[in-house]
Coordinates of C-alpha atoms and ligand atoms in Angstrom, one line a residue:
X20 CA 1.1 -24.4 18.8
X21 CA -0.6 -21.8 16.6
X22 CA -4.4 -21.0 16.7
X23 CA -6.6 -19.7 13.9
X24 CA -9.3 -16.9 14.4
X25 CA -11.1 -15.0 11.9
X26 CA -10.0 -11.4 11.5
X27 CA -12.0 -8.5 12.7
X28 CA -11.1 -4.7 12.3
X29 CA -10.5 -4.8 16.2
X30 CA -7.2 -6.8 15.6
X31 CA -5.8 -4.2 13.2
X32 CA -3.3 -2.7 15.4
X33 CA -2.0 -6.0 16.7
X34 CA -1.6 -7.2 13.1
X35 CA 0.4 -4.0 12.2
X36 CA 2.7 -4.8 15.0
X37 CA 3.3 -8.2 14.1
X38 CA 4.1 -7.1 10.5
X39 CA 6.3 -4.3 11.7
X40 CA 8.8 -6.8 12.6
X41 CA 8.8 -8.8 9.3
X42 CA 9.2 -6.1 6.9
X43 CA 10.2 -5.8 3.8
X44 CA 9.3 -9.7 4.1
X45 CA 5.6 -9.1 4.2
X46 CA 3.3 -6.0 4.1
X47 CA 4.2 -2.8 5.3
X48 CA 2.5 -2.0 8.6
X49 CA 0.8 1.4 7.3
X50 CA -0.1 -0.3 4.2
X51 CA -2.0 -3.0 6.0
X52 CA -3.7 0.2 8.3
X53 CA -4.4 1.8 4.8
X54 CA -6.1 -1.2 3.2
X55 CA -8.1 -1.8 6.8
X56 CA -9.2 1.4 6.7
X57 CA -10.2 1.6 3.2
X58 CA -11.7 -2.0 2.9
X59 CA -9.4 -3.1 0.7
X60 CA -8.1 -6.3 2.7
X61 CA -9.1 -9.3 1.5
X62 CA -12.8 -10.4 2.1
X63 CA -11.6 -13.8 4.0
X64 CA -8.7 -13.1 6.5
X65 CA -7.4 -15.6 9.6
X66 CA -5.1 -14.4 12.5
X67 CA -2.7 -16.6 14.1
X68 CA -1.9 -16.5 17.6
X69 CA 0.5 -18.3 19.5
X70 CA 0.0 -20.1 23.1
X71 CA 0.9 -16.4 24.6
X72 CA -2.2 -14.8 22.3
X73 CA 0.5 -12.9 20.2
X74 CA -0.4 -12.5 16.8
X75 CA 2.3 -14.4 14.7
X76 CA 0.6 -14.6 11.0
X77 CA -2.1 -14.0 8.9
X78 CA -3.7 -15.3 5.7
X79 CA -6.1 -14.0 3.3
X80 CA -8.0 -14.8 0.3
X81 CA -10.6 -12.9 -2.1
X82 CA -10.9 -13.8 -5.9
X83 CA -8.3 -16.4 -6.0
X84 CA -5.4 -13.9 -4.8
X85 CA -4.0 -15.1 -1.5
X86 CA -1.6 -13.8 0.9
X87 CA 0.3 -15.5 3.7
X88 CA 2.6 -13.9 6.2
X89 CA 4.4 -14.7 9.5
X90 CA 7.9 -14.5 11.0
X91 CA 11.0 -16.1 9.5
X92 CA 11.3 -19.2 11.9
X93 CA 7.6 -20.3 12.2
X94 CA 7.2 -23.6 10.6
X95 CA 3.8 -24.0 12.8
X96 CA 2.3 -20.7 11.5
X97 CA 3.2 -21.4 8.0
X98 CA 1.9 -25.0 8.0
X99 CA -1.4 -24.1 9.4
X100 CA -2.0 -20.9 7.4
X101 CA -1.0 -22.8 4.3
X102 CA -3.8 -25.2 5.0
X103 CA -6.0 -22.5 5.5
X104 CA -5.3 -21.2 2.2
X105 CA -5.9 -24.6 0.4
X106 CA -9.2 -24.7 2.3
X107 CA -10.3 -21.2 1.5
X108 CA -9.2 -21.6 -2.1
X109 CA -11.4 -24.7 -2.8
X110 CA -12.7 -24.7 -6.4
X111 CA -10.6 -22.3 -7.8
X112 CA -7.1 -21.3 -9.0
X113 CA -5.4 -19.4 -6.1
X114 CA -1.9 -17.2 -6.4
X115 CA 0.0 -16.0 -3.5
X116 CA 3.2 -13.9 -3.3
X117 CA 5.8 -15.5 -1.5
X118 CA 8.8 -14.1 -0.1
X119 CA 12.4 -15.0 -0.6
X120 CA 12.7 -14.6 3.0
X121 CA 10.2 -17.3 4.1
X122 CA 11.6 -20.7 3.2
X123 CA 9.3 -22.0 5.4
X124 CA 6.0 -20.8 4.0
X125 CA 7.3 -22.0 0.5
X126 CA 8.2 -25.3 1.8
X127 CA 4.4 -25.4 3.3
X128 CA 2.9 -24.1 0.2
X129 CA 4.7 -26.6 -1.8
X130 CA 4.1 -29.5 0.4
X131 CA 0.4 -28.6 -0.4
X132 CA 0.6 -28.5 -3.8
X133 CA 1.4 -25.0 -4.8
X134 CA 4.1 -24.6 -7.8
X135 CA 6.1 -21.9 -9.0
X136 CA 4.2 -18.8 -11.1
X137 CA 6.7 -17.8 -13.5
X138 CA 4.0 -15.5 -15.5
X139 CA 2.7 -13.5 -12.2
X140 CA 6.1 -11.9 -12.0
X141 CA 8.1 -10.8 -8.8
X142 CA 6.7 -9.4 -6.0
X143 CA 7.9 -5.8 -6.2
X144 CA 8.1 -2.3 -4.7
X145 CA 10.1 0.6 -4.8
X146 CA 12.7 2.2 -2.4
X147 CA 14.6 5.1 -1.7
X148 CA 16.8 6.2 1.2
X149 CA 15.2 8.7 3.5
X150 CA 17.1 12.2 3.6
X151 CA 17.4 15.4 1.7
X152 CA 17.0 14.9 -2.0
X153 CA 17.0 18.2 -4.7
X154 CA 13.7 18.6 -6.4
X155 CA 12.0 21.3 -8.2
X156 CA 8.4 22.3 -7.1
X157 CA 6.4 24.4 -10.0
X158 CA 5.9 28.1 -9.1
X159 CA 3.2 28.7 -6.6
X160 CA 2.7 25.1 -5.4
X161 CA 3.5 24.3 -2.0
X162 CA 3.8 20.8 0.1
X163 CA 2.4 21.0 3.6
X164 CA 0.6 18.6 6.0
X165 CA -3.0 18.8 6.1
X166 CA -4.6 21.1 8.5
X167 CA -6.8 19.6 11.4
X168 CA -9.9 21.3 10.2
X169 CA -9.5 20.2 6.3
X170 CA -11.0 16.8 6.2
X171 CA -13.8 17.6 3.6
X172 CA -11.1 19.1 1.2
X173 CA -8.7 16.3 2.1
X174 CA -11.3 13.6 1.2
X175 CA -11.9 15.6 -2.3
X176 CA -8.6 15.6 -3.3
X177 CA -8.2 12.0 -3.2
X178 CA -11.4 11.5 -5.3
X179 CA -10.6 13.7 -7.6
X180 CA -7.1 12.2 -8.1
X181 CA -8.5 8.4 -8.2
X182 CA -11.5 9.5 -10.3
X183 CA -11.6 6.2 -12.6
X184 CA -12.1 7.8 -15.8
X185 CA -9.5 10.4 -15.1
X186 CA -7.1 7.9 -14.3
X187 CA -3.8 7.8 -16.7
X188 CA -4.7 4.2 -17.8
X189 CA -4.3 3.0 -21.7
X190 CA -7.2 4.1 -23.8
X191 CA -8.8 0.6 -24.1
X192 CA -9.3 0.4 -20.2
X193 CA -10.7 3.9 -20.1
X194 CA -12.9 2.7 -23.1
X195 CA -14.3 0.1 -20.4
X196 CA -14.9 2.5 -17.5
X197 CA -18.3 3.7 -16.6
X198 CA -17.8 7.9 -16.6
X199 CA -20.3 7.6 -13.4
X200 CA -17.9 5.5 -11.4
X201 CA -16.2 7.4 -8.5
X202 CA -13.2 6.7 -6.0
X203 CA -14.1 4.8 -3.1
X204 CA -12.5 6.9 -0.7
X205 CA -14.9 8.7 1.9
X206 CA -15.2 11.0 5.0
X207 CA -15.6 7.7 7.0
X208 CA -12.5 6.3 5.5
X209 CA -10.6 9.1 6.2
X210 CA -11.9 9.0 9.7
X211 CA -10.7 5.4 10.3
X212 CA -7.4 6.1 8.8
X213 CA -6.8 8.9 11.1
X214 CA -7.1 6.5 13.9
X215 CA -4.9 3.7 12.8
X216 CA -1.6 2.9 14.3
X217 CA 1.5 4.8 12.5
X218 CA -0.9 7.6 11.0
X219 CA 0.7 11.1 11.7
X220 CA -1.1 13.9 10.5
X221 CA 2.4 15.8 10.0
X222 CA 3.2 13.2 7.4
X223 CA -0.6 13.3 5.5
X224 CA 0.7 15.7 2.8
X225 CA -0.9 17.7 0.8
X226 CA -0.1 19.9 -2.4
X227 CA -1.5 23.5 -2.4
X228 CA -2.1 25.0 -6.1
X229 CA -1.1 28.8 -6.7
X230 CA -5.2 29.0 -6.5
X231 CA -5.0 27.5 -2.8
X232 CA -7.1 24.2 -3.9
X233 CA -5.4 21.2 -3.4
X234 CA -3.6 19.7 -6.3
X235 CA -2.5 16.4 -4.9
X236 CA -2.0 14.2 -1.8
X237 CA 0.4 11.6 -0.1
X238 CA -0.1 9.6 3.2
X239 CA 3.3 8.4 4.4
X240 CA 3.4 5.6 7.0
X241 CA 6.6 6.0 9.3
X242 CA 7.5 3.0 11.4
X243 CA 9.9 4.3 14.0
X244 CA 10.7 0.7 15.2
X245 CA 12.2 -0.2 11.8
X246 CA 12.9 3.1 10.3
X247 CA 10.9 2.1 7.3
X248 CA 8.0 4.4 5.9
X249 CA 5.6 3.7 3.0
X250 CA 4.1 5.9 1.0
X251 CA 0.0 4.9 0.5
X252 CA -1.2 6.3 -1.6
X253 CA -0.1 9.5 -3.4
X254 CA -2.3 11.0 -6.2
X255 CA -2.1 14.1 -8.3
X256 CA -5.6 15.8 -9.7
X257 CA -5.3 15.4 -13.2
X258 CA -5.4 19.1 -14.3
X259 CA -2.0 19.1 -12.3
X260 CA -0.4 16.1 -13.7
X261 CA 2.9 16.0 -15.7
X262 CA 4.2 19.1 -13.6
X263 CA 6.8 17.1 -11.5
X264 CA 4.0 17.4 -8.5
X265 CA 4.2 13.2 -7.9
X266 CA 8.0 13.4 -8.0
X267 CA 8.4 16.7 -5.5
X268 CA 5.8 14.9 -3.1
X269 CA 7.4 11.5 -3.1
X270 CA 10.9 13.2 -2.7
X271 CA 9.6 15.6 0.3
X272 CA 8.2 12.5 1.8
X273 CA 12.0 10.9 1.7
X274 CA 13.1 14.2 3.3
X275 CA 10.7 14.1 6.3
X276 CA 11.5 10.6 7.0
X277 CA 14.9 11.0 7.0
X278 CA 14.4 13.9 9.5
X279 CA 12.7 11.7 11.8
X280 CA 15.4 9.3 11.8
X281 CA 13.8 6.7 9.2
X282 CA 16.4 5.0 6.9
X283 CA 14.3 3.7 3.5
X284 CA 10.8 5.0 1.9
X285 CA 8.8 2.0 0.4
X286 CA 6.3 2.3 -2.4
X287 CA 4.2 -0.9 -2.7
X288 CA 4.2 -0.5 -6.8
X289 CA 4.8 -3.0 -9.8
X290 CA 5.5 -2.7 -13.3
X291 CA 1.9 -3.3 -14.5
X292 CA 1.9 -4.0 -18.2
X293 CA -1.8 -2.1 -18.0
X294 CA -0.8 0.3 -15.8
X295 CA 2.6 1.7 -16.4
X296 CA 2.2 5.4 -15.0
X297 CA 3.2 4.9 -11.0
X298 CA 6.0 2.6 -11.6
X299 CA 7.2 4.8 -14.1
X300 CA 6.7 7.8 -12.3
X301 CA 8.6 6.5 -9.0
X302 CA 11.5 5.3 -11.2
X303 CA 11.7 8.6 -12.7
X304 CA 11.9 10.4 -9.4
X305 CA 14.9 8.1 -8.3
X306 CA 13.2 4.9 -6.7
X307 CA 14.9 1.9 -7.4
X308 CA 13.3 -1.7 -7.8
X309 CA 13.1 -4.1 -4.9
X310 CA 12.8 -7.8 -5.5
X311 CA 11.1 -9.4 -2.6
X312 CA 9.6 -12.8 -3.9
X313 CA 7.9 -14.7 -6.6
X314 CA 4.5 -16.2 -6.8
X315 CA 3.0 -19.5 -6.3
X316 CA -0.2 -20.7 -7.4
X317 CA -2.5 -23.7 -6.8
X318 CA -5.2 -25.1 -9.4
X319 CA -8.3 -26.7 -7.8
X320 CA -10.8 -26.7 -10.7
Ligands
LIG7 C1 1.1 8.6 -11.4 C2 0.7 9.9 -11.1 C3 0.8 10.2 -9.1 C4 2.0 10.7 -11.7 O1 1.7 12.2 -11.1 P1 2.5 13.3 -12.0 O2 2.3 14.6 -11.0 O3 1.8 13.6 -13.3 O4 3.8 12.7 -12.1 P2 5.3 13.5 -12.3 O5 4.8 15.0 -13.2 O6 6.2 13.7 -11.2 O7 5.9 13.0 -13.5 C5 7.3 12.6 -13.7 C6 7.4 11.7 -14.7 O8 7.0 10.3 -14.6 C7 6.5 9.5 -15.6 N1 5.1 10.0 -15.9 C8 4.5 10.3 -15.2 N2 2.8 9.8 -15.5 C9 2.9 9.1 -16.3 C10 2.4 8.2 -17.4 N3 1.0 8.6 -17.2 N4 2.8 7.8 -18.2 C11 4.0 7.3 -18.0 N5 5.1 7.9 -17.5 C12 4.6 9.0 -16.9 C13 7.4 10.5 -16.8 O9 8.4 10.4 -16.9 C14 7.1 12.1 -16.4 O10 7.8 13.1 -16.4 P3 7.6 13.9 -17.7 O11 6.2 14.3 -17.7 O12 8.7 14.8 -18.1 O13 7.4 12.9 -19.1 C15 -0.7 10.5 -11.2 O14 -0.8 10.0 -12.6 C16 -1.7 10.3 -10.6 O15 -2.2 10.7 -9.5 N6 -2.4 9.0 -11.1 C17 -3.6 8.3 -10.2 C18 -3.6 7.8 -9.2 C19 -2.4 6.8 -8.9 O16 -2.3 5.8 -9.6 N7 -0.9 7.1 -8.0 C20 -0.3 6.1 -7.9 C21 -0.7 5.0 -7.1 S1 -0.5 5.1 -5.5

């Protein structure tokens, strides 16, 4: 039997451990940890447990965007979580990624009125084999792990890379951004992130510029149990863009993961028409697209 309970941040590690076994047919455990630390998980989440109290699935819903993840043979969790999604989508249209390797989830959603949403595109991602790859780093720049006493600069470099008005968005989107908007990454988020399962300071990378300021950052979440790592997030400060630094950071991540015995580095990116920069960057760096699933939708208006 599957029992549902509301999610609290105290359950993050248990959910991450369950996700470890399911990736890539689900969220990478590091990506979930990042979303949890930075308050980016869906506002409404339930966790499914089996008779022994083990986490066997989770579902989330926020603003019509749903998530549903459980093991491949777990029809009971698929059914209970699909019921929860329908209940929590009440009054709206809800869209959910469904992984190819989860036919029981697809069947449970179909039985409850969800249908394929071809317009929503595939459930994507990009992958690169772990291991040594040659790349150029512009003169005077250096990639290294963050220092233990560098938290303030680490928060600042993230906030500069994600300042909304300085994002490489198309002009029409930039025109709608409030110039005073700032990244939501804070010292508190970094504090939580550092205490999240799979966080490894040696894999929390920064790029030092010739003037010793930080030009970019990238957190690599390596799961030694599966050999899969996720880069989440990676950002370059505007003044240092288009020098090959994102490429260098992503490929250095591949080298470090290979050195730790990992096999593949994943980036949770998608070919977004309104924001092509990340997808284009990682493709150019040699990452290849991963087709993990499709989307289903239910309209209850
Ligand atoms: C996307 C981002 C990481 C790219 O960093 P970068 O250091 O400028 O990327 P690189 O110099 O390695 O780019 C290599 C290639 O990727 C492509 N690319 C990079 N930025 C691009 C853009 N804005 N539009 C289209 N293609 C782009 C180009 O082919 C580029 O080669 P070129 O400069 O010779 O044309 C950076 O713009 C950024 O930090 N954006 C904000 C944060 C973000 O969105 N991070 C990614 C999601 S986690």
